[in-house]
Amino acid sequence: MSDEPQDRRVDRRAFLARMGALGAAAALGTPFAASGSDGLGSAGLRMSGLEGAEEFWQEVKRTLPTTVDSPAELTASEAAALVREGTLDPMELVEACLDRIGRWDERYLAFNTVLAEEARSSARALNVEGDDGGLLRGVPLAVKDNFYTEGVLTTANSHIFRDFRPEWDAEAVRRLRSAGGIVIGKTQMGPLATTRALTPDGQVTTVNAWTPGNPSVSPGGSSSGSATAVAARMASSSIGTQTGGSITVPALAQGLTGLKPTMGRVSLRGVIPLTYSRDHPGPIARDASDAALLLQVMAGPDPADPRTLGLPPVPDYLRAATPQGRPEGAKIRWPTRLGVLPGWDAGDDPAASGRRAFLREMEAAGVRMVEVTPSQRWNELSSSLMNAVRLPERTEPFLEYLREDVRLFGVSLNSWMQGLFLSADEYLKGQRARHALLASTLDEIFGQCDAVVQSGHVPFDMIGLPLLALPTGHRQTEDGPRPHGILLGAPPFGEERLLSIAAAWQARTEHHRVRAPVLDALREARALPPAGASRGRLSAEDVAERSQ
Amino acid sequence: MLGNPAPRFAPKESANVPHDRSHDPNATHGRAPSDEELDAYIRTRLALIGIDLSVLPEEDSDAPADRVSVHRSIRNFLRNTVPALSAYELDPQAWPPVLYPAALPPVGEERLRER
């Protein structure tokens, strides 16, 4: 195995040329296909073949908390390590999560469907079958409600899919289950993956786990329920999708580590589409170790999704997320130049202090800082104007529903309608601009560094490059502490690089371990409004404005 | 003007295209379209592809969507996003869209072995 991360060994020009074809190639598939496929292989689902696995598990066990109130407090990696060594029964872990869902989710509204009996049955089956080396053996997972799940309602919080029970699992879900993961429920989301979690008609549902008494604080969208489920310790980890910030924004809002992988790294088969060429499935997790664990399982080729084929092999993400130099002082695993935008760390608010602390710690960990100044042209190409080019891609696969009854779209209707009014020449202009933006990013930014801080998610969403969010601290508000964090971007297949940076940071700090307030304590302190109280609503124009 | 200062393919106005359209009563002469004109365009486009907004209430802020707000949203999109995107210039030699049926060069092991 090479001692370099994959981003150093991939031909970026080939990625550039490939990206242009992805949108059209993906469109050859059927967005709501009714049949499954075999998928490909099981590489990454099990321990075998991962050179870094042993080191990873040793590090997880070395840093295990000495005491926890409940197994539900364990991270996915910690839980998996304990299940592997036989000191934690998957059933005990499942029951601990179900207990919290039963007690608290009336307040959080993180789940659309709780799969209590199915989860118990899965845990029981794992105990009968014995350890087959599955990386996620016994780990309860929350799955966003736009991933197909066999026989289970998959609504995307939309009237369109209110009765939809797929006959097969999305490829990402299939892989999670094959690795021993237990799907404990389907999570609330922005209607059709547009904004924060709402009912189809715009009523606010999921709250931020840090501010359960104040529904006006966004939980981040659109993978809101997945993030709240993890932040409130109702699931060990979760998956979401990102078209416009829907993994990284909820992760930042709730003190979690979210990873949007490179376009094509994880199959989109069985995910209700929002934008063919920009949808990315990925983990919303407690820390870098958990994100690596889930991505290791989710990533890989799928013959039914052309976006996943012809890519470099899936590397060892567990190794990447294992910090070096512990316990004395964690060091970055590979020589790394981190691009910093001018003024990125300026300011006197807690978030800016967090950014400066991040840079200081990373320098101490051996990262070299490089100032990177994107050109005016780069800023133009990644502007909200160019972002609008995504809209026809969301409209086209839903035309039959628009013809049937526009009311099916509820509060999401406006942006689906806007997509009908961009002409082909303007759409084409946008595709050319994306090509130019990707080339500019590879030259202007990644010609100088291996990873770069970002102040927003849009550019990397537009061009399919990996993006990671992590917490860097907390600030006091009238609602209590709330997390803040940063975004890091990387070149094609730079997930290892991002995980290695996040792992080094999290080995040197404790921000990712700070827990959202325990709901029972808030309830006792009467810091919560009545459970059934209105949480407000967003209008169709609000949703279009905030749409991902 | 945003974008690359590369030369255009040809002059904006060809000798074969009449410059003076003052005889045409429907010409806008660069005037921004009115709400009524945009609404007519919106209705026409929707009718062409079979989408019916009449099932929505005319105007109801309590409804998830209504006709007035849908039209307003589309008019804003047409006035702001569409012209700006249309006007953005990119060098046609430098940035082909590479849409299908472009080749899909491998970026995997085959390519790595070449390096």
XYZ file of C-alpha atoms in Angstrom:
663
model
C 0.000 0.000 0.000
C 1.261 3.446 -0.862
C 2.210 5.706 2.013
C 0.626 8.671 0.226
C -3.052 9.594 0.322
C -5.021 9.025 -2.837
C -5.328 12.695 -3.766
C -1.606 12.644 -4.686
C -2.016 9.665 -6.986
C -5.031 10.665 -9.037
C -4.840 12.402 -12.363
C -6.799 15.563 -11.733
C -7.107 16.396 -15.409
C -8.800 13.105 -16.041
C -11.235 13.876 -13.244
C -11.886 17.236 -14.813
C -12.759 15.748 -18.177
C -14.843 13.053 -16.556
C -16.925 15.436 -14.503
C -18.366 17.060 -17.570
C -19.901 13.827 -18.623
C -21.316 12.784 -15.310
C -24.567 14.678 -15.449
C -25.633 13.239 -18.751
C -24.321 9.766 -18.020
C -26.193 9.668 -14.750
C -29.340 10.796 -16.471
C -29.314 7.554 -18.422
C -30.529 5.845 -15.282
C -34.115 5.841 -14.108
C -34.589 8.067 -11.098
C -37.324 6.026 -9.491
C -36.298 2.612 -10.763
C -38.281 -0.266 -9.358
C -35.661 -2.989 -9.463
C -32.478 -3.563 -7.587
C -29.151 -4.982 -8.653
C -26.509 -7.107 -7.096
C -24.159 -4.276 -6.348
C -20.480 -5.033 -6.463
C -18.462 -6.984 -4.013
C -18.049 -6.418 -0.334
C -14.696 -4.648 -0.183
C -14.792 -2.210 2.666
C -17.650 -3.895 4.449
C -15.407 -6.125 6.500
C -12.111 -6.019 8.315
C -10.167 -8.078 5.799
C -8.012 -6.104 3.402
C -7.803 -2.959 5.511
C -4.237 -2.576 6.671
C -5.105 0.296 8.950
C -7.960 -1.434 10.729
C -6.009 -2.878 13.635
C -4.302 0.419 14.390
C -7.683 2.147 14.136
C -9.378 -0.171 16.625
C -6.473 0.030 19.023
C -6.692 3.818 19.003
C -10.469 3.727 19.492
C -10.099 1.428 22.476
C -7.246 3.473 23.930
C -9.453 6.565 24.027
C -12.655 4.890 25.226
C -14.452 6.900 27.914
C -14.050 5.368 31.335
C -17.758 5.611 32.134
C -20.895 6.376 30.161
C -24.468 6.781 31.360
C -25.740 4.592 28.571
C -24.329 2.648 25.615
C -26.159 5.221 23.466
C -23.492 7.726 24.505
C -20.788 5.725 22.716
C -19.620 6.815 19.289
C -20.157 4.369 16.436
C -16.482 3.405 16.499
C -16.499 2.886 20.249
C -19.658 0.821 20.082
C -18.327 -1.251 17.185
C -15.047 -1.856 19.032
C -16.871 -3.067 22.140
C -19.233 -5.264 20.137
C -16.248 -6.774 18.332
C -14.515 -7.716 21.549
C -17.740 -9.097 23.002
C -18.167 -6.632 25.867
C -21.253 -4.933 24.410
C -24.344 -6.780 23.249
C -25.857 -5.185 20.114
C -29.290 -5.692 21.658
C -28.296 -3.629 24.682
C -27.126 -0.839 22.391
C -30.279 -0.953 20.274
C -32.479 -0.867 23.373
C -30.555 2.103 24.742
C -31.175 4.083 21.537
C -34.832 3.027 21.377
C -35.289 4.073 24.980
C -34.050 7.571 24.159
C -36.159 7.792 21.044
C -39.183 6.745 23.083
C -38.514 9.308 25.778
C -37.310 12.225 23.717
C -38.253 12.140 20.067
C -41.688 13.563 20.738
C -39.703 16.708 21.452
C -36.939 16.499 18.844
C -39.046 15.087 15.991
C -35.898 13.713 14.396
C -37.529 10.558 13.030
C -40.252 9.933 10.471
C -40.264 6.198 11.122
C -38.749 4.288 14.032
C -37.906 0.689 13.180
C -37.958 -0.685 16.717
C -38.911 -4.290 16.012
C -36.784 -4.495 12.890
C -33.778 -3.174 14.833
C -34.312 -5.686 17.635
C -34.642 -8.464 15.084
C -31.382 -7.383 13.405
C -29.563 -7.286 16.737
C -30.891 -10.742 17.596
C -29.759 -12.092 14.227
C -26.249 -10.717 14.732
C -26.002 -12.558 18.022
C -27.135 -15.805 16.394
C -24.900 -15.509 13.352
C -21.744 -14.587 15.239
C -19.021 -12.144 14.242
C -18.342 -12.099 10.502
C -15.994 -9.123 10.709
C -18.537 -6.545 9.620
C -17.163 -3.089 10.321
C -20.463 -1.760 11.666
C -21.575 -4.847 13.497
C -24.382 -3.913 15.877
C -24.179 -0.144 15.341
C -27.601 1.634 15.283
C -27.840 4.041 12.373
C -30.297 6.762 11.419
C -31.017 7.012 7.696
C -32.371 10.090 5.947
C -35.813 9.500 4.523
C -34.742 9.908 0.907
C -32.770 6.638 0.893
C -34.811 3.679 -0.323
C -35.363 1.129 2.452
C -36.958 -2.181 1.572
C -40.572 -2.350 2.686
C -40.232 0.795 4.794
C -41.857 4.151 4.080
C -39.491 6.451 2.189
C -41.228 9.807 2.013
C -38.579 12.503 1.488
C -41.052 14.508 3.620
C -43.131 15.003 0.483
C -46.725 14.341 -0.497
C -45.355 12.723 -3.654
C -43.829 9.824 -1.752
C -46.179 9.682 1.220
C -47.071 6.019 0.569
C -43.840 4.920 -1.096
C -42.407 1.645 0.200
C -39.459 0.645 -1.998
C -38.920 -2.992 -2.814
C -35.186 -2.736 -2.239
C -32.562 -0.860 -0.267
C -30.534 1.998 -1.654
C -27.029 0.760 -2.411
C -25.601 2.830 0.456
C -28.115 1.338 2.872
C -27.509 -2.153 1.534
C -23.810 -1.752 2.215
C -24.378 -0.430 5.731
C -26.607 -3.363 6.575
C -24.194 -5.837 4.971
C -21.469 -4.525 7.277
C -23.652 -5.274 10.303
C -25.168 -1.812 10.723
C -28.691 -1.684 12.159
C -31.107 0.836 10.672
C -32.975 2.135 13.684
C -35.119 4.653 11.840
C -35.726 6.984 8.935
C -35.120 10.634 9.668
C -36.948 13.862 8.993
C -35.659 16.099 6.232
C -36.467 19.194 4.256
C -39.264 18.382 1.795
C -37.571 16.747 -1.217
C -34.206 17.695 0.373
C -34.629 21.426 0.034
C -34.313 23.123 3.411
C -34.581 22.393 7.154
C -36.962 19.593 8.117
C -40.575 20.563 7.518
C -43.843 18.850 6.828
C -44.688 18.928 3.117
C -46.841 21.971 3.856
C -44.126 23.898 5.666
C -44.642 23.256 9.380
C -41.333 23.106 11.244
C -40.621 19.640 12.640
C -37.090 18.712 13.763
C -35.384 21.005 16.252
C -31.683 21.527 16.844
C -30.582 19.174 19.641
C -28.669 22.066 21.219
C -31.734 24.304 21.459
C -34.763 22.030 21.761
C -36.744 24.821 23.411
C -36.319 27.199 20.494
C -37.563 25.817 17.161
C -36.487 28.991 15.370
C -32.861 27.839 15.641
C -32.263 25.754 12.553
C -31.055 22.182 12.981
C -29.407 22.622 9.586
C -30.925 21.286 6.430
C -31.883 19.246 4.708
C -30.495 16.242 6.632
C -31.870 17.763 9.837
C -33.253 14.627 11.423
C -30.069 12.625 10.884
C -28.006 15.291 12.632
C -30.430 15.708 15.534
C -30.678 11.938 16.006
C -26.902 11.725 16.450
C -26.461 14.922 18.471
C -29.225 13.799 20.855
C -27.668 10.319 21.108
C -30.698 8.539 19.688
C -28.512 6.778 17.094
C -24.796 6.064 17.067
C -24.339 7.599 13.650
C -26.267 8.585 10.547
C -26.250 9.182 6.829
C -27.560 12.090 4.808
C -27.289 13.559 1.350
C -25.788 16.835 0.184
C -26.715 18.766 -2.928
C -26.258 22.189 -1.397
C -24.800 21.886 2.084
C -27.215 19.283 3.449
C -24.547 17.226 5.225
C -22.095 19.913 6.271
C -24.633 22.546 7.370
C -26.452 20.265 9.853
C -23.087 18.972 11.062
C -21.915 22.519 11.781
C -25.232 23.443 13.404
C -25.089 20.498 15.788
C -21.411 19.989 16.647
C -20.913 16.941 14.427
C -18.469 15.783 11.787
C -20.043 15.610 8.341
C -18.324 14.393 5.203
C -19.549 14.980 1.675
C -17.394 12.674 -0.461
C -16.232 13.196 -4.027
C -19.006 12.821 -6.616
C -19.315 9.134 -7.460
C -17.528 7.818 -4.390
C -20.853 6.612 -2.937
C -23.633 5.230 -5.097
C -26.785 7.282 -5.533
C -28.861 4.342 -6.667
C -31.949 4.311 -4.531
C -31.722 7.930 -3.439
C -34.631 10.164 -4.439
C -32.875 12.666 -6.706
C -32.636 16.380 -6.170
C -29.883 17.240 -8.671
C -28.320 14.375 -10.625
C -24.900 15.920 -10.927
C -24.674 17.296 -7.385
C -26.291 14.782 -5.039
C -23.777 13.182 -2.664
C -24.542 10.633 0.081
C -22.283 10.690 3.127
C -21.987 10.325 6.892
C -23.111 12.762 9.578
C -21.157 11.445 12.514
C -19.851 12.167 15.983
C -16.206 12.451 14.914
C -13.671 11.721 12.184
C -13.339 8.071 13.226
C -17.066 7.498 12.805
C -17.143 9.349 9.489
C -14.285 7.163 8.256
C -15.993 4.006 9.445
C -19.233 4.800 7.625
C -17.543 6.018 4.462
C -15.371 2.911 4.373
C -18.547 0.889 4.146
C -20.596 3.160 1.897
C -17.933 3.861 -0.738
C -17.408 1.732 -3.794
C -18.487 0.956 -7.328
C -22.088 0.140 -8.173
C -22.838 -1.148 -11.677
C -26.237 0.554 -11.515
C -24.732 4.003 -10.952
C -22.320 5.091 -13.692
C -21.054 7.904 -11.505
C -19.310 5.322 -9.316
C -17.519 3.392 -12.062
C -13.978 3.805 -13.320
C -12.830 5.576 -10.168
C -9.698 4.871 -8.131
C -10.076 2.015 -5.660
C -11.542 2.843 -2.269
C -8.597 3.572 0.033
C -8.191 2.793 3.723
C -10.169 5.556 5.421
C -9.688 3.956 8.845
C -5.952 4.430 8.559
C -6.454 8.034 7.460
C -8.598 8.765 10.525
C -6.108 7.298 12.975
C -4.023 10.143 14.385
C -0.278 9.812 14.672
C 1.890 10.519 17.690
C -0.679 9.718 20.354
C -0.815 10.006 23.258
C 1.952 12.618 23.509
C 0.645 15.047 20.902
C -1.164 14.129 17.750
C 0.590 14.813 14.457
C -0.784 14.971 10.954
C -0.400 11.637 9.201
C 0.954 12.966 5.895
C 2.844 16.160 5.015
C -0.002 18.577 4.366
C -0.293 22.130 3.084
C -3.521 23.764 4.223
C -4.795 26.653 2.114
C -6.134 29.577 4.130
C -8.260 32.284 2.532
C -7.324 35.903 3.326
C -9.293 37.144 6.314
C -10.741 33.718 7.036
C -9.514 33.785 10.640
C -10.266 37.489 11.256
C -12.897 38.670 13.716
C -13.492 38.841 17.431
C -16.440 36.503 17.800
C -16.172 32.978 19.225
C -16.350 31.397 15.783
C -13.322 33.415 14.640
C -11.470 32.437 17.816
C -12.254 28.843 16.950
C -10.832 29.301 13.457
C -7.609 30.771 14.833
C -7.307 27.987 17.387
C -7.739 25.468 14.604
C -4.884 26.989 12.612
C -2.624 27.111 15.680
C -3.276 23.508 16.609
C -2.845 22.300 13.074
C 0.492 24.077 12.782
C 1.547 22.382 15.994
C 0.421 19.102 14.462
C 2.773 19.668 11.537
C 0.454 21.198 8.941
C 1.979 23.930 6.796
C -0.263 26.947 6.185
C -0.404 28.469 2.716
C -2.316 31.631 1.890
C -4.609 31.019 -1.038
C -6.425 33.823 -2.803
C -9.065 32.713 -5.293
C -9.349 35.008 -8.277
C -12.295 37.260 -9.047
C -13.124 34.814 -11.787
C -13.296 31.939 -9.280
C -15.679 33.974 -7.164
C -17.881 34.691 -10.185
C -17.944 31.081 -11.267
C -18.984 29.907 -7.789
C -21.591 32.613 -7.234
C -25.269 32.137 -6.451
C -25.959 32.986 -10.083
C -24.142 29.885 -11.287
C -25.670 27.902 -8.427
C -29.091 28.449 -10.034
C -28.107 26.190 -12.909
C -28.952 23.195 -10.705
C -32.683 23.931 -10.882
C -33.643 22.246 -14.186
C -32.019 19.048 -12.930
C -34.433 18.974 -10.018
C -37.438 19.762 -12.174
C -36.984 17.328 -15.023
C -37.384 14.000 -13.163
C -40.494 15.335 -11.408
C -42.370 16.602 -14.477
C -44.977 13.869 -14.332
C -45.831 14.920 -10.772
C -45.992 18.578 -11.749
C -48.454 17.649 -14.488
C -50.456 15.471 -12.158
C -50.998 18.063 -9.425
C -48.681 20.887 -8.405
C -50.091 20.672 -4.875
C -48.054 17.487 -4.416
C -45.014 19.753 -4.023
C -46.474 21.580 -1.044
C -44.192 24.308 0.167
C -41.363 23.224 -2.169
C -43.160 24.161 -5.353
C -41.427 27.414 -6.263
C -37.941 26.160 -7.019
C -39.343 23.248 -9.053
C -41.259 25.813 -11.097
C -38.206 28.036 -11.546
C -36.380 25.097 -13.078
C -38.839 25.187 -15.976
C -37.751 28.657 -16.988
C -34.057 28.256 -17.646
C -33.507 27.651 -21.329
C -31.162 25.049 -22.743
C -28.555 27.633 -23.715
C -28.489 28.979 -20.174
C -28.263 25.483 -18.731
C -25.400 24.769 -21.096
C -23.705 27.999 -20.084
C -23.902 26.820 -16.517
C -22.322 23.469 -17.367
C -19.474 25.247 -19.093
C -19.066 27.474 -16.064
C -18.860 24.418 -13.814
C -16.106 23.032 -16.022
C -14.256 26.341 -15.757
C -14.781 26.465 -11.986
C -13.405 22.977 -11.505
C -10.339 23.787 -13.591
C -9.834 27.033 -11.673
C -10.150 25.227 -8.367
C -7.599 22.616 -9.337
C -5.156 25.226 -10.630
C -5.612 28.252 -8.393
C -6.267 26.465 -5.131
C -5.014 22.923 -5.252
C -1.965 23.930 -7.225
C -0.775 25.388 -3.936
C -2.229 23.214 -1.196
C -3.590 19.767 -0.333
C -6.714 20.964 1.466
C -8.330 24.350 1.877
C -10.562 26.065 4.388
C -13.881 27.173 2.968
C -16.326 29.847 4.038
C -19.291 28.216 2.286
C -20.326 24.935 0.753
C -21.592 26.072 -2.657
C -18.382 25.895 -4.758
C -17.486 22.357 -3.730
C -21.101 21.250 -4.095
C -21.140 22.590 -7.645
C -18.059 20.674 -8.761
C -18.324 17.453 -6.800
C -15.232 17.810 -4.628
C -15.074 16.519 -1.044
C -16.009 18.733 1.857
C -15.785 18.069 5.593
C -17.366 19.957 8.498
C -16.105 19.711 12.060
C -16.741 21.537 15.337
C -14.200 24.044 16.643
C -15.953 25.306 19.774
C -19.136 26.553 21.377
C -20.580 29.952 22.171
C -23.032 30.930 24.828
C -26.460 32.116 23.676
C -29.673 32.847 25.524
C -30.725 29.322 24.559
C -27.557 27.817 26.032
C -24.326 26.751 24.335
C -24.307 26.314 20.572
C -21.536 24.802 18.488
C -19.609 26.435 15.689
C -17.169 24.887 13.281
C -15.326 25.046 10.011
C -15.432 23.630 6.507
C -12.480 22.017 4.774
C -12.334 21.157 1.083
C -10.009 18.853 -0.816
C -9.210 17.875 -4.413
C -10.803 14.828 -6.060
C -10.653 11.777 -3.773
C -9.152 13.838 -0.962
C -11.318 12.199 1.699
C -8.276 10.623 3.338
C -6.629 14.017 3.586
C -9.698 15.586 5.158
C -10.108 12.738 7.613
C -6.442 12.917 8.596
C -6.750 16.645 9.358
C -9.978 16.172 11.297
C -8.499 13.259 13.241
C -5.411 15.256 14.235
C -7.574 18.205 15.343
C -9.940 16.016 17.302
C -7.045 14.170 18.947
C -5.751 17.515 20.208
C -9.096 19.009 21.299
C -12.337 18.013 22.988
C -14.943 20.074 21.108
C -16.356 17.052 19.312
C -16.961 15.387 22.682
C -19.092 18.202 24.076
C -22.621 16.957 24.280
C -25.890 18.742 23.489
C -27.984 19.409 26.633
C -29.700 16.373 28.095
C -33.393 16.830 27.440
C -34.602 15.424 30.755
C -32.617 18.090 32.591
C -34.151 20.848 30.467
C -37.596 19.418 31.062
C -37.044 19.416 34.806
C -35.851 23.011 34.605
C -39.042 23.904 32.695
C -36.877 25.260 29.887
C -39.075 23.715 27.232
C -42.401 24.777 25.728
C -45.203 22.165 25.658
C -44.427 19.245 23.370
C -47.351 19.879 21.051
C -46.796 23.625 20.675
C -46.560 25.069 17.168
C -42.992 25.337 15.910
C -43.733 27.852 13.193
C -43.806 27.387 9.464
C -41.938 28.410 6.345
C -43.712 29.739 3.260
C -43.057 28.597 -0.281
C -41.003 31.740 -0.856
C -38.959 31.087 2.307
C -38.221 27.586 1.109
C -37.218 28.718 -2.394
C -34.881 31.310 -0.903
C -33.231 28.805 1.455
C -33.392 25.874 -0.925
C -30.304 23.649 -1.080
C -19.306 42.602 -17.768
C -18.320 39.390 -16.095
C -16.176 36.774 -17.675
C -13.355 36.278 -20.081
C -12.433 38.990 -22.590
C -11.928 36.473 -25.368
C -13.073 37.490 -28.862
C -16.603 36.597 -29.839
C -17.349 34.409 -32.834
C -18.901 37.182 -34.849
C -20.295 40.689 -34.579
C -23.446 40.844 -32.513
C -25.554 42.066 -35.425
C -25.272 40.480 -38.837
C -25.828 42.485 -41.997
C -28.713 40.163 -42.798
C -30.612 41.038 -39.679
C -32.614 44.243 -39.795
C -31.488 46.609 -37.072
C -34.542 48.791 -37.125
C -37.538 46.981 -35.729
C -39.546 50.084 -35.040
C -42.216 48.804 -37.406
C -42.919 45.866 -35.108
C -45.631 46.795 -32.593
C -44.625 43.877 -30.343
C -40.921 44.713 -30.098
C -39.782 45.633 -26.610
C -36.809 47.785 -27.763
C -34.801 46.778 -24.722
C -37.575 47.734 -22.343
C -37.848 45.395 -19.378
C -40.890 43.155 -19.731
C -43.824 44.088 -17.553
C -45.418 41.802 -14.973
C -48.276 41.193 -17.384
C -45.930 40.176 -20.193
C -43.998 37.827 -17.928
C -47.200 36.329 -16.556
C -48.391 35.675 -20.110
C -45.058 33.989 -20.859
C -45.339 31.889 -17.691
C -48.902 30.813 -18.491
C -47.932 29.950 -22.050
C -44.927 27.868 -21.066
C -46.933 25.958 -18.460
C -49.790 25.368 -20.874
C -47.360 24.029 -23.486
C -46.080 21.321 -21.154
C -49.351 20.615 -19.385
C -48.870 22.094 -15.935
C -51.955 23.537 -14.324
C -51.674 26.141 -11.583
C -55.417 26.675 -11.374
C -55.651 24.008 -8.669
C -53.872 26.449 -6.335
C -55.713 29.212 -4.499
C -55.338 32.614 -6.103
C -53.769 34.230 -3.045
C -53.627 32.639 0.390
C -50.716 33.184 2.744
C -51.826 30.215 4.841
C -51.654 27.827 1.903
C -48.391 26.001 1.080
C -48.432 27.669 -2.324
C -50.697 30.051 -4.235
C -50.785 31.336 -7.784
C -49.742 34.867 -6.919
C -46.615 33.778 -5.067
C -45.667 31.203 -7.706
C -45.909 33.827 -10.439
C -43.972 36.340 -8.345
C -41.224 33.790 -7.710
C -40.909 32.917 -11.400
C -40.974 36.580 -12.465
C -38.106 37.320 -10.077
C -36.181 34.380 -11.467
C -36.800 35.524 -15.034
C -35.812 39.110 -14.292
C -32.708 38.440 -12.223
C -31.179 35.017 -12.815
C -31.943 34.342 -16.449
C -30.563 37.552 -18.011
C -27.464 37.533 -15.822
C -26.693 33.941 -16.677
C -27.395 34.567 -20.336
C -25.018 37.539 -20.361
C -22.126 35.738 -18.687
C -19.330 35.220 -21.181
C -17.049 32.231 -21.336
C -14.403 31.611 -23.965
C -16.037 29.020 -26.228
C -12.654 27.534 -27.110
C -11.524 27.090 -23.531
C -14.551 25.599 -21.810
C -16.560 23.126 -23.818
C -19.365 21.670 -21.749
C -18.141 18.127 -22.397
C -21.677 16.843 -22.272
C -22.593 13.359 -23.357
C -21.365 11.590 -25.467
C -18.015 12.801 -24.178
C -15.465 10.128 -23.422
C -15.120 8.921 -19.863
C -11.365 8.737 -19.359
C -10.431 6.447 -16.535
C -9.057 8.078 -13.440
C -8.480 4.796 -11.701
C -5.765 2.203 -11.707
C -5.296 2.207 -15.480
C -4.397 5.852 -15.376
C -2.232 5.463 -12.310
C -0.131 2.834 -14.015
C 0.645 5.269 -16.812
C 2.189 7.737 -14.417
